[in-house]
Amino acid sequence: MSDPASRTTPRTFGFVNWTLRPDLDDDAPPTLHSFRCLTLTENDTACAAASEPSADPAEQQSWAFDHMRRNPEHTSYAEVIERPWVMWRHQGPA
Ligand SMILES: [Zn+2]
């Protein structure tokens, strides 16, 4: 054992492993999409206008078209995706 704590712990615990995985459970939070404008303005800073996060990617693309209609030179965007992940605890080999 390389973990110093394991040498001083008076009781023995079974190994517990954690796995980080996308949360696909029915009650998991939704995956959210948003768009952010990457267009540089005249003073070389990003416009940074962004849509509200939504579970519907098509809604976000509508936001980008609306933004470009108001700002015809703003043609560069990033999609930001928030995907729920969860730590899953399981017993490892004894
Ligand atoms: Zn913009």
Tab-separated table of N, CA, C and O and ligand atoms in Angstrom:
chain	number	residue	atom	x	y	z
A	1	MET	N	0.835	-1.198	0.000
A	1	MET	CA	0.000	0.000	0.000
A	1	MET	C	0.872	1.252	0.000
A	1	MET	O	1.763	1.399	0.833
A	2	SER	N	0.620	2.161	-0.870
A	2	SER	CA	1.396	3.386	-0.912
A	2	SER	C	0.693	4.513	-0.156
A	2	SER	O	1.294	5.530	0.131
A	3	ASP	N	-0.585	4.313	0.187
A	3	ASP	CA	-1.336	5.358	0.884
A	3	ASP	C	-0.980	5.328	2.368
A	3	ASP	O	-1.244	4.339	3.042
A	4	PRO	N	-0.327	6.382	2.890
A	4	PRO	CA	0.087	6.379	4.306
A	4	PRO	C	-1.081	6.188	5.262
A	4	PRO	O	-0.921	5.596	6.320
A	5	ALA	N	-2.251	6.695	4.937
A	5	ALA	CA	-3.405	6.573	5.822
A	5	ALA	C	-3.792	5.114	6.033
A	5	ALA	O	-4.269	4.735	7.095
A	6	SER	N	-3.557	4.284	5.045
A	6	SER	CA	-3.961	2.887	5.159
A	6	SER	C	-3.126	2.165	6.216
A	6	SER	O	-3.542	1.162	6.756
A	7	ARG	N	-1.947	2.667	6.522
A	7	ARG	CA	-1.095	2.017	7.510
A	7	ARG	C	-1.502	2.362	8.934
A	7	ARG	O	-1.206	1.622	9.851
A	8	THR	N	-2.195	3.482	9.093
A	8	THR	CA	-2.550	3.903	10.440
A	8	THR	C	-4.019	3.676	10.760
A	8	THR	O	-4.443	3.862	11.876
A	9	THR	N	-4.812	3.280	9.778
A	9	THR	CA	-6.239	3.061	10.007
A	9	THR	C	-6.430	1.736	10.738
A	9	THR	O	-5.978	0.703	10.266
A	10	PRO	N	-7.070	1.757	11.909
A	10	PRO	CA	-7.173	0.538	12.705
A	10	PRO	C	-8.151	-0.487	12.158
A	10	PRO	O	-8.084	-1.652	12.510
A	11	ARG	N	-9.093	-0.073	11.350
A	11	ARG	CA	-10.060	-1.030	10.823
A	11	ARG	C	-9.832	-1.231	9.328
A	11	ARG	O	-9.294	-0.369	8.650
A	12	THR	N	-10.264	-2.359	8.873
A	12	THR	CA	-10.123	-2.649	7.459
A	12	THR	C	-11.442	-2.383	6.755
A	12	THR	O	-12.496	-2.798	7.227
A	13	PHE	N	-11.367	-1.677	5.675
A	13	PHE	CA	-12.558	-1.392	4.873
A	13	PHE	C	-12.400	-2.087	3.534
A	13	PHE	O	-11.297	-2.218	3.013
A	14	GLY	N	-13.530	-2.512	3.013
A	14	GLY	CA	-13.479	-3.052	1.659
A	14	GLY	C	-13.112	-1.936	0.694
A	14	GLY	O	-13.330	-0.765	0.978
A	15	PHE	N	-12.515	-2.320	-0.400
A	15	PHE	CA	-12.186	-1.310	-1.402
A	15	PHE	C	-13.471	-0.769	-2.009
A	15	PHE	O	-14.373	-1.511	-2.340
A	16	VAL	N	-13.545	0.535	-2.093
A	16	VAL	CA	-14.685	1.160	-2.751
A	16	VAL	C	-14.145	1.959	-3.928
A	16	VAL	O	-13.230	2.754	-3.772
A	17	ASN	N	-14.668	1.703	-5.062
A	17	ASN	CA	-14.233	2.425	-6.262
A	17	ASN	C	-15.320	3.380	-6.712
A	17	ASN	O	-16.503	3.119	-6.519
A	18	TRP	N	-14.886	4.457	-7.301
A	18	TRP	CA	-15.809	5.442	-7.841
A	18	TRP	C	-15.586	5.540	-9.333
A	18	TRP	O	-14.446	5.570	-9.805
A	19	THR	N	-16.663	5.597	-10.046
A	19	THR	CA	-16.581	5.799	-11.483
A	19	THR	C	-17.386	7.044	-11.821
A	19	THR	O	-18.495	7.220	-11.316
A	20	LEU	N	-16.799	7.892	-12.632
A	20	LEU	CA	-17.510	9.085	-13.075
A	20	LEU	C	-18.079	8.795	-14.460
A	20	LEU	O	-17.347	8.400	-15.368
A	21	ARG	N	-19.391	8.953	-14.588
A	21	ARG	CA	-20.028	8.635	-15.870
A	21	ARG	C	-21.146	9.623	-16.156
A	21	ARG	O	-21.688	10.235	-15.238
A	22	PRO	N	-21.521	9.769	-17.433
A	22	PRO	CA	-22.680	10.609	-17.756
A	22	PRO	C	-23.911	10.092	-17.030
A	22	PRO	O	-24.113	8.874	-16.924
A	23	ASP	N	-24.710	11.005	-16.487
A	23	ASP	CA	-25.909	10.633	-15.745
A	23	ASP	C	-27.061	10.435	-16.723
A	23	ASP	O	-27.617	11.405	-17.241
A	24	LEU	N	-27.378	9.187	-16.971
A	24	LEU	CA	-28.435	8.865	-17.937
A	24	LEU	C	-29.716	8.418	-17.236
A	24	LEU	O	-30.646	7.931	-17.888
A	25	ASP	N	-29.765	8.567	-15.908
A	25	ASP	CA	-30.970	8.155	-15.189
A	25	ASP	C	-32.166	9.007	-15.603
A	25	ASP	O	-32.017	10.133	-16.056
A	26	ASP	N	-33.367	8.437	-15.385
A	26	ASP	CA	-34.595	9.153	-15.750
A	26	ASP	C	-34.729	10.485	-15.010
A	26	ASP	O	-35.296	11.437	-15.543
A	27	ASP	N	-34.220	10.529	-13.762
A	27	ASP	CA	-34.366	11.763	-12.986
A	27	ASP	C	-33.119	12.645	-13.060
A	27	ASP	O	-32.955	13.565	-12.264
A	28	ALA	N	-32.231	12.365	-14.005
A	28	ALA	CA	-31.022	13.193	-14.159
A	28	ALA	C	-31.416	14.576	-14.685
A	28	ALA	O	-32.420	14.720	-15.386
A	29	PRO	N	-30.638	15.586	-14.344
A	29	PRO	CA	-30.900	16.906	-14.926
A	29	PRO	C	-30.748	16.831	-16.448
A	29	PRO	O	-29.997	15.994	-16.948
A	30	PRO	N	-31.462	17.684	-17.175
A	30	PRO	CA	-31.368	17.632	-18.625
A	30	PRO	C	-30.013	18.149	-19.114
A	30	PRO	O	-29.365	18.945	-18.451
A	31	THR	N	-29.602	17.656	-20.275
A	31	THR	CA	-28.440	18.236	-20.950
A	31	THR	C	-28.875	19.583	-21.513
A	31	THR	O	-29.921	19.680	-22.168
A	32	LEU	N	-28.100	20.623	-21.222
A	32	LEU	CA	-28.488	21.970	-21.637
A	32	LEU	C	-27.536	22.490	-22.709
A	32	LEU	O	-26.338	22.241	-22.668
A	33	HIS	N	-28.102	23.203	-23.664
A	33	HIS	CA	-27.325	23.798	-24.746
A	33	HIS	C	-27.501	25.309	-24.678
A	33	HIS	O	-28.579	25.812	-24.378
A	34	SER	N	-26.428	26.006	-25.001
A	34	SER	CA	-26.564	27.446	-25.207
A	34	SER	C	-25.544	27.854	-26.264
A	34	SER	O	-24.593	27.119	-26.539
A	35	PHE	N	-25.775	28.998	-26.869
A	35	PHE	CA	-24.852	29.536	-27.846
A	35	PHE	C	-24.283	30.836	-27.322
A	35	PHE	O	-24.950	31.601	-26.630
A	36	ARG	N	-23.024	31.054	-27.649
A	36	ARG	CA	-22.333	32.273	-27.247
A	36	ARG	C	-21.717	32.868	-28.506
A	36	ARG	O	-21.151	32.151	-29.334
A	37	CYS	N	-21.807	34.177	-28.634
A	37	CYS	CA	-21.247	34.853	-29.798
A	37	CYS	C	-19.748	35.056	-29.594
A	37	CYS	O	-19.320	35.583	-28.570
A	38	LEU	N	-18.952	34.611	-30.563
A	38	LEU	CA	-17.491	34.725	-30.466
A	38	LEU	C	-16.937	35.885	-31.276
A	38	LEU	O	-15.728	36.113	-31.287
A	39	THR	N	-17.816	36.605	-31.951
A	39	THR	CA	-17.351	37.661	-32.849
A	39	THR	C	-16.600	38.744	-32.078
A	39	THR	O	-17.039	39.178	-31.005
A	40	LEU	N	-15.457	39.132	-32.614
A	40	LEU	CA	-14.685	40.205	-31.986
A	40	LEU	C	-15.268	41.545	-32.397
A	40	LEU	O	-15.611	41.760	-33.559
A	41	THR	N	-15.389	42.420	-31.437
A	41	THR	CA	-15.905	43.761	-31.722
A	41	THR	C	-14.749	44.680	-32.109
A	41	THR	O	-13.593	44.248	-32.166
A	42	GLU	N	-15.052	45.938	-32.322
A	42	GLU	CA	-14.034	46.867	-32.811
A	42	GLU	C	-12.835	46.996	-31.875
A	42	GLU	O	-11.707	47.186	-32.317
A	43	ASN	N	-13.065	46.900	-30.575
A	43	ASN	CA	-11.923	47.002	-29.662
A	43	ASN	C	-11.345	45.633	-29.310
A	43	ASN	O	-10.695	45.468	-28.287
A	44	ASP	N	-11.572	44.656	-30.183
A	44	ASP	CA	-10.951	43.337	-30.078
A	44	ASP	C	-11.386	42.504	-28.874
A	44	ASP	O	-10.675	41.614	-28.454
A	45	THR	N	-12.542	42.816	-28.313
A	45	THR	CA	-13.078	41.954	-27.268
A	45	THR	C	-14.261	41.192	-27.851
A	45	THR	O	-14.920	41.666	-28.777
A	46	ALA	N	-14.505	40.012	-27.298
A	46	ALA	CA	-15.590	39.192	-27.815
A	46	ALA	C	-16.935	39.822	-27.467
A	46	ALA	O	-17.099	40.390	-26.388
A	47	CYS	N	-17.867	39.704	-28.387
A	47	CYS	CA	-19.228	40.186	-28.146
A	47	CYS	C	-19.793	39.516	-26.899
A	47	CYS	O	-20.340	40.169	-26.022
A	48	ALA	N	-19.633	38.183	-26.821
A	48	ALA	CA	-19.996	37.393	-25.642
A	48	ALA	C	-21.493	37.357	-25.336
A	48	ALA	O	-21.887	36.878	-24.282
A	49	ALA	N	-22.324	37.865	-26.240
A	49	ALA	CA	-23.761	37.690	-26.034
A	49	ALA	C	-24.046	36.185	-26.008
A	49	ALA	O	-23.422	35.409	-26.734
A	50	ALA	N	-24.963	35.769	-25.146
A	50	ALA	CA	-25.231	34.338	-25.014
A	50	ALA	C	-26.719	34.096	-24.811
A	50	ALA	O	-27.421	34.923	-24.232
A	51	SER	N	-27.148	32.945	-25.284
A	51	SER	CA	-28.546	32.574	-25.103
A	51	SER	C	-28.728	31.964	-23.718
A	51	SER	O	-27.774	31.528	-23.083
A	52	GLU	N	-29.971	31.899	-23.271
A	52	GLU	CA	-30.277	31.178	-22.041
A	52	GLU	C	-30.138	29.686	-22.320
A	52	GLU	O	-30.533	29.220	-23.388
A	53	PRO	N	-29.576	28.916	-21.391
A	53	PRO	CA	-29.466	27.472	-21.609
A	53	PRO	C	-30.841	26.836	-21.801
A	53	PRO	O	-31.817	27.220	-21.157
A	54	SER	N	-30.900	25.882	-22.705
A	54	SER	CA	-32.154	25.186	-22.988
A	54	SER	C	-31.853	23.738	-23.349
A	54	SER	O	-30.785	23.414	-23.861
A	55	ALA	N	-32.823	22.871	-23.091
A	55	ALA	CA	-32.656	21.475	-23.441
A	55	ALA	C	-32.858	21.242	-24.936
A	55	ALA	O	-32.564	20.162	-25.438
A	56	ASP	N	-33.340	22.262	-25.629
A	56	ASP	CA	-33.648	22.112	-27.058
A	56	ASP	C	-32.585	22.812	-27.913
A	56	ASP	O	-32.557	24.045	-27.976
A	57	PRO	N	-31.694	22.049	-28.568
A	57	PRO	CA	-30.629	22.672	-29.365
A	57	PRO	C	-31.183	23.536	-30.506
A	57	PRO	O	-30.574	24.537	-30.876
A	58	ALA	N	-32.334	23.179	-31.048
A	58	ALA	CA	-32.896	23.955	-32.163
A	58	ALA	C	-33.246	25.371	-31.706
A	58	ALA	O	-33.095	26.344	-32.447
A	59	GLU	N	-33.719	25.487	-30.461
A	59	GLU	CA	-34.054	26.793	-29.894
A	59	GLU	C	-32.809	27.684	-29.841
A	59	GLU	O	-32.869	28.890	-30.107
A	60	GLN	N	-31.673	27.073	-29.536
A	60	GLN	CA	-30.425	27.824	-29.457
A	60	GLN	C	-29.981	28.311	-30.835
A	60	GLN	O	-29.446	29.403	-30.979
A	61	GLN	N	-30.208	27.495	-31.849
A	61	GLN	CA	-29.834	27.914	-33.192
A	61	GLN	C	-30.717	29.076	-33.639
A	61	GLN	O	-30.245	29.994	-34.319
A	62	SER	N	-31.968	29.085	-33.238
A	62	SER	CA	-32.838	30.228	-33.534
A	62	SER	C	-32.288	31.491	-32.889
A	62	SER	O	-32.318	32.571	-33.486
A	63	TRP	N	-31.773	31.353	-31.674
A	63	TRP	CA	-31.188	32.510	-30.986
A	63	TRP	C	-30.029	33.078	-31.814
A	63	TRP	O	-29.909	34.298	-31.981
A	64	ALA	N	-29.185	32.198	-32.347
A	64	ALA	CA	-28.032	32.652	-33.136
A	64	ALA	C	-28.497	33.410	-34.385
A	64	ALA	O	-27.931	34.457	-34.727
A	65	PHE	N	-29.526	32.907	-35.044
A	65	PHE	CA	-30.045	33.621	-36.227
A	65	PHE	C	-30.612	34.986	-35.830
A	65	PHE	O	-30.382	35.987	-36.518
A	66	ASP	N	-31.336	35.029	-34.715
A	66	ASP	CA	-31.883	36.307	-34.249
A	66	ASP	C	-30.762	37.294	-33.925
A	66	ASP	O	-30.845	38.471	-34.249
A	67	HIS	N	-29.697	36.763	-33.296
A	67	HIS	CA	-28.579	37.636	-32.920
A	67	HIS	C	-27.894	38.199	-34.172
A	67	HIS	O	-27.536	39.369	-34.216
A	68	MET	N	-27.750	37.352	-35.191
A	68	MET	CA	-27.092	37.824	-36.407
A	68	MET	C	-27.976	38.820	-37.161
A	68	MET	O	-27.480	39.752	-37.790
A	69	ARG	N	-29.304	38.636	-37.048
A	69	ARG	CA	-30.202	39.586	-37.704
A	69	ARG	C	-30.007	40.990	-37.115
A	69	ARG	O	-30.022	41.978	-37.830
A	70	ARG	N	-29.830	41.042	-35.811
A	70	ARG	CA	-29.616	42.337	-35.146
A	70	ARG	C	-28.189	42.854	-35.311
A	70	ARG	O	-27.935	44.037	-35.216
A	71	ASN	N	-27.249	41.898	-35.517
A	71	ASN	CA	-25.822	42.245	-35.632
A	71	ASN	C	-25.256	41.502	-36.840
A	71	ASN	O	-24.633	40.450	-36.689
A	72	PRO	N	-25.476	42.015	-38.048
A	72	PRO	CA	-25.173	41.256	-39.268
A	72	PRO	C	-23.726	40.782	-39.405
A	72	PRO	O	-23.469	39.853	-40.153
A	73	GLU	N	-22.804	41.398	-38.669
A	73	GLU	CA	-21.406	40.961	-38.791
A	73	GLU	C	-21.036	39.884	-37.773
A	73	GLU	O	-19.915	39.382	-37.776
A	74	HIS	N	-21.984	39.524	-36.924
A	74	HIS	CA	-21.684	38.532	-35.886
A	74	HIS	C	-22.006	37.140	-36.409
A	74	HIS	O	-23.146	36.677	-36.338
A	75	THR	N	-20.977	36.478	-36.922
A	75	THR	CA	-21.189	35.200	-37.607
A	75	THR	C	-20.428	34.042	-36.968
A	75	THR	O	-20.422	32.941	-37.493
A	76	SER	N	-19.790	34.271	-35.824
A	76	SER	CA	-18.986	33.217	-35.197
A	76	SER	C	-19.560	32.876	-33.825
A	76	SER	O	-19.720	33.748	-32.966
A	77	TYR	N	-19.852	31.582	-33.599
A	77	TYR	CA	-20.534	31.163	-32.366
A	77	TYR	C	-19.886	29.929	-31.763
A	77	TYR	O	-19.222	29.161	-32.468
A	78	ALA	N	-20.085	29.754	-30.487
A	78	ALA	CA	-19.687	28.517	-29.813
A	78	ALA	C	-20.929	27.921	-29.172
A	78	ALA	O	-21.746	28.650	-28.598
A	79	GLU	N	-21.066	26.622	-29.306
A	79	GLU	CA	-22.137	25.951	-28.581
A	79	GLU	C	-21.565	25.485	-27.258
A	79	GLU	O	-20.509	24.853	-27.207
A	80	VAL	N	-22.258	25.797	-26.175
A	80	VAL	CA	-21.844	25.377	-24.843
A	80	VAL	C	-22.818	24.299	-24.400
A	80	VAL	O	-24.038	24.503	-24.426
A	81	ILE	N	-22.286	23.153	-24.018
A	81	ILE	CA	-23.139	22.035	-23.625
A	81	ILE	C	-22.871	21.704	-22.162
A	81	ILE	O	-21.726	21.522	-21.765
A	82	GLU	N	-23.941	21.660	-21.379
A	82	GLU	CA	-23.823	21.236	-19.988
A	82	GLU	C	-24.470	19.872	-19.864
A	82	GLU	O	-25.686	19.719	-19.978
A	83	ARG	N	-23.613	18.851	-19.655
A	83	ARG	CA	-24.091	17.477	-19.599
A	83	ARG	C	-23.941	16.974	-18.168
A	83	ARG	O	-22.858	17.070	-17.597
A	84	PRO	N	-25.012	16.454	-17.559
A	84	PRO	CA	-24.887	15.967	-16.185
A	84	PRO	C	-24.063	14.670	-16.109
A	84	PRO	O	-24.245	13.765	-16.940
A	85	TRP	N	-23.174	14.636	-15.156
A	85	TRP	CA	-22.396	13.434	-14.874
A	85	TRP	C	-22.639	13.070	-13.422
A	85	TRP	O	-23.041	13.918	-12.618
A	86	VAL	N	-22.355	11.823	-13.072
A	86	VAL	CA	-22.584	11.390	-11.700
A	86	VAL	C	-21.450	10.454	-11.271
A	86	VAL	O	-20.891	9.715	-12.084
A	87	MET	N	-21.106	10.562	-9.992
A	87	MET	CA	-20.154	9.626	-9.400
A	87	MET	C	-20.927	8.376	-8.991
A	87	MET	O	-21.940	8.463	-8.283
A	88	TRP	N	-20.457	7.253	-9.436
A	88	TRP	CA	-21.124	5.992	-9.151
A	88	TRP	C	-20.210	5.168	-8.258
A	88	TRP	O	-19.059	4.892	-8.603
A	89	ARG	N	-20.743	4.782	-7.080
A	89	ARG	CA	-19.942	4.056	-6.098
A	89	ARG	C	-20.188	2.559	-6.244
A	89	ARG	O	-21.318	2.109	-6.291
A	90	HIS	N	-19.131	1.830	-6.303
A	90	HIS	CA	-19.303	0.370	-6.390
A	90	HIS	C	-18.156	-0.323	-5.684
A	90	HIS	O	-17.081	0.244	-5.493
A	91	GLN	N	-18.393	-1.544	-5.269
A	91	GLN	CA	-17.366	-2.322	-4.570
A	91	GLN	C	-16.355	-2.829	-5.590
A	91	GLN	O	-16.719	-3.330	-6.637
A	92	GLY	N	-15.103	-2.678	-5.231
A	92	GLY	CA	-14.054	-3.192	-6.098
A	92	GLY	C	-13.631	-4.574	-5.640
A	92	GLY	O	-14.276	-5.177	-4.777
A	93	PRO	N	-12.570	-5.074	-6.198
A	93	PRO	CA	-12.071	-6.403	-5.816
A	93	PRO	C	-11.583	-6.375	-4.363
A	93	PRO	O	-10.985	-5.408	-3.932
A	94	ALA	N	-11.903	-7.389	-3.580
A	94	ALA	CA	-11.520	-7.444	-2.169
A	94	ALA	C	-10.035	-7.760	-2.027
A	94	ALA	O	-9.433	-8.279	-2.921
B	1	ZN	ZN	-22.536	39.015	-31.122
